[in-house]
């Protein structure tokens, strides 16, 4: 039997365009929580704005949550989740320990 583990990335893994094609709904939810247009910054930049800690952390968490849910919707289950640095919050979300909303607020 094959078992799957997911390791979520930490700060510094962001890039303009990440999440394009699958994270729109999650980025819009994050917009409402944060009070600014994270979706636009994430998908269009500018890169200098996305590099700011207060932007990149919720961006990485949000896109990681969206990627996890995409895999889950495709029937891909994972037995183990882990995260590097900031990615620990994405792992907590994937494990069901925190909600998406709480994760966005925490980071």
GROMACS .gro file of C-alpha atoms in nm:
model
  107
    1UNK     CA    1   0.000   0.000   0.000
    2UNK     CA    2   0.130   0.346  -0.093
    3UNK     CA    3   0.114   0.622   0.166
    4UNK     CA    4   0.138   0.989   0.085
    5UNK     CA    5   0.294   1.273   0.283
    6UNK     CA    6   0.263   1.643   0.208
    7UNK     CA    7   0.524   1.898   0.310
    8UNK     CA    8   0.411   2.259   0.287
    9UNK     CA    9   0.658   2.537   0.198
   10UNK     CA   10   0.772   2.823   0.414
   11UNK     CA   11   0.833   3.192   0.362
   12UNK     CA   12   1.031   3.276   0.051
   13UNK     CA   13   0.856   3.025  -0.176
   14UNK     CA   14   0.617   3.284  -0.317
   15UNK     CA   15   0.611   3.396  -0.680
   16UNK     CA   16   0.379   3.617  -0.882
   17UNK     CA   17   0.114   3.398  -1.043
   18UNK     CA   18   0.114   3.124  -0.780
   19UNK     CA   19  -0.227   2.966  -0.745
   20UNK     CA   20  -0.345   3.076  -1.088
   21UNK     CA   21  -0.615   2.842  -1.210
   22UNK     CA   22  -0.703   2.684  -0.875
   23UNK     CA   23  -0.676   2.924  -0.579
   24UNK     CA   24  -0.913   3.205  -0.678
   25UNK     CA   25  -1.192   3.117  -0.435
   26UNK     CA   26  -0.948   3.088  -0.144
   27UNK     CA   27  -0.774   3.413  -0.234
   28UNK     CA   28  -1.112   3.590  -0.240
   29UNK     CA   29  -1.193   3.450   0.104
   30UNK     CA   30  -0.856   3.575   0.228
   31UNK     CA   31  -0.930   3.918   0.076
   32UNK     CA   32  -1.240   3.948   0.295
   33UNK     CA   33  -1.054   3.840   0.608
   34UNK     CA   34  -0.749   4.062   0.550
   35UNK     CA   35  -0.921   4.369   0.409
   36UNK     CA   36  -0.693   4.405   0.107
   37UNK     CA   37  -0.670   4.248  -0.240
   38UNK     CA   38  -0.438   3.953  -0.180
   39UNK     CA   39  -0.569   3.786  -0.496
   40UNK     CA   40  -0.452   4.071  -0.719
   41UNK     CA   41  -0.109   4.090  -0.555
   42UNK     CA   42  -0.066   3.713  -0.570
   43UNK     CA   43  -0.171   3.674  -0.932
   44UNK     CA   44  -0.049   4.003  -1.082
   45UNK     CA   45   0.213   4.142  -0.847
   46UNK     CA   46   0.414   4.351  -0.828
   47UNK     CA   47   0.680   4.115  -0.696
   48UNK     CA   48   0.810   4.380  -0.452
   49UNK     CA   49   0.466   4.389  -0.285
   50UNK     CA   50   0.440   4.008  -0.272
   51UNK     CA   51   0.782   3.990  -0.102
   52UNK     CA   52   0.657   4.186   0.201
   53UNK     CA   53   0.623   3.953   0.500
   54UNK     CA   54   0.271   4.070   0.581
   55UNK     CA   55   0.166   3.982   0.223
   56UNK     CA   56   0.369   3.671   0.144
   57UNK     CA   57   0.275   3.481   0.460
   58UNK     CA   58  -0.103   3.487   0.403
   59UNK     CA   59  -0.043   3.437   0.028
   60UNK     CA   60   0.163   3.121   0.081
   61UNK     CA   61  -0.080   2.987   0.343
   62UNK     CA   62  -0.381   3.056   0.120
   63UNK     CA   63  -0.234   2.898  -0.193
   64UNK     CA   64  -0.113   2.600   0.010
   65UNK     CA   65  -0.464   2.551   0.153
   66UNK     CA   66  -0.612   2.574  -0.196
   67UNK     CA   67  -0.360   2.323  -0.333
   68UNK     CA   68  -0.436   2.083  -0.049
   69UNK     CA   69  -0.810   2.108  -0.113
   70UNK     CA   70  -0.758   2.057  -0.486
   71UNK     CA   71  -0.571   1.733  -0.416
   72UNK     CA   72  -0.838   1.627  -0.167
   73UNK     CA   73  -1.117   1.697  -0.420
   74UNK     CA   74  -0.938   1.468  -0.666
   75UNK     CA   75  -0.953   1.185  -0.414
   76UNK     CA   76  -0.587   1.206  -0.321
   77UNK     CA   77  -0.554   1.141   0.048
   78UNK     CA   78  -0.247   1.193   0.258
   79UNK     CA   79  -0.159   1.016   0.577
   80UNK     CA   80   0.103   1.263   0.700
   81UNK     CA   81   0.137   1.641   0.672
   82UNK     CA   82   0.432   1.857   0.771
   83UNK     CA   83   0.549   2.208   0.705
   84UNK     CA   84   0.872   2.399   0.687
   85UNK     CA   85   0.858   2.711   0.906
   86UNK     CA   86   0.547   2.904   0.790
   87UNK     CA   87   0.430   2.582   0.625
   88UNK     CA   88   0.354   2.441   0.969
   89UNK     CA   89   0.033   2.647   0.966
   90UNK     CA   90  -0.069   2.495   0.633
   91UNK     CA   91  -0.001   2.152   0.782
   92UNK     CA   92  -0.220   2.237   1.081
   93UNK     CA   93  -0.497   2.338   0.840
   94UNK     CA   94  -0.459   2.018   0.636
   95UNK     CA   95  -0.470   1.811   0.956
   96UNK     CA   96  -0.796   1.981   1.057
   97UNK     CA   97  -0.642   2.146   1.364
   98UNK     CA   98  -0.723   2.503   1.252
   99UNK     CA   99  -0.977   2.654   1.015
  100UNK     CA  100  -0.883   2.837   0.697
  101UNK     CA  101  -1.007   3.163   0.848
  102UNK     CA  102  -0.801   3.119   1.164
  103UNK     CA  103  -0.493   3.028   0.961
  104UNK     CA  104  -0.519   3.347   0.755
  105UNK     CA  105  -0.558   3.553   1.072
  106UNK     CA  106  -0.267   3.381   1.249
  107UNK     CA  107  -0.012   3.429   0.973
   0.00000   0.00000   0.00000
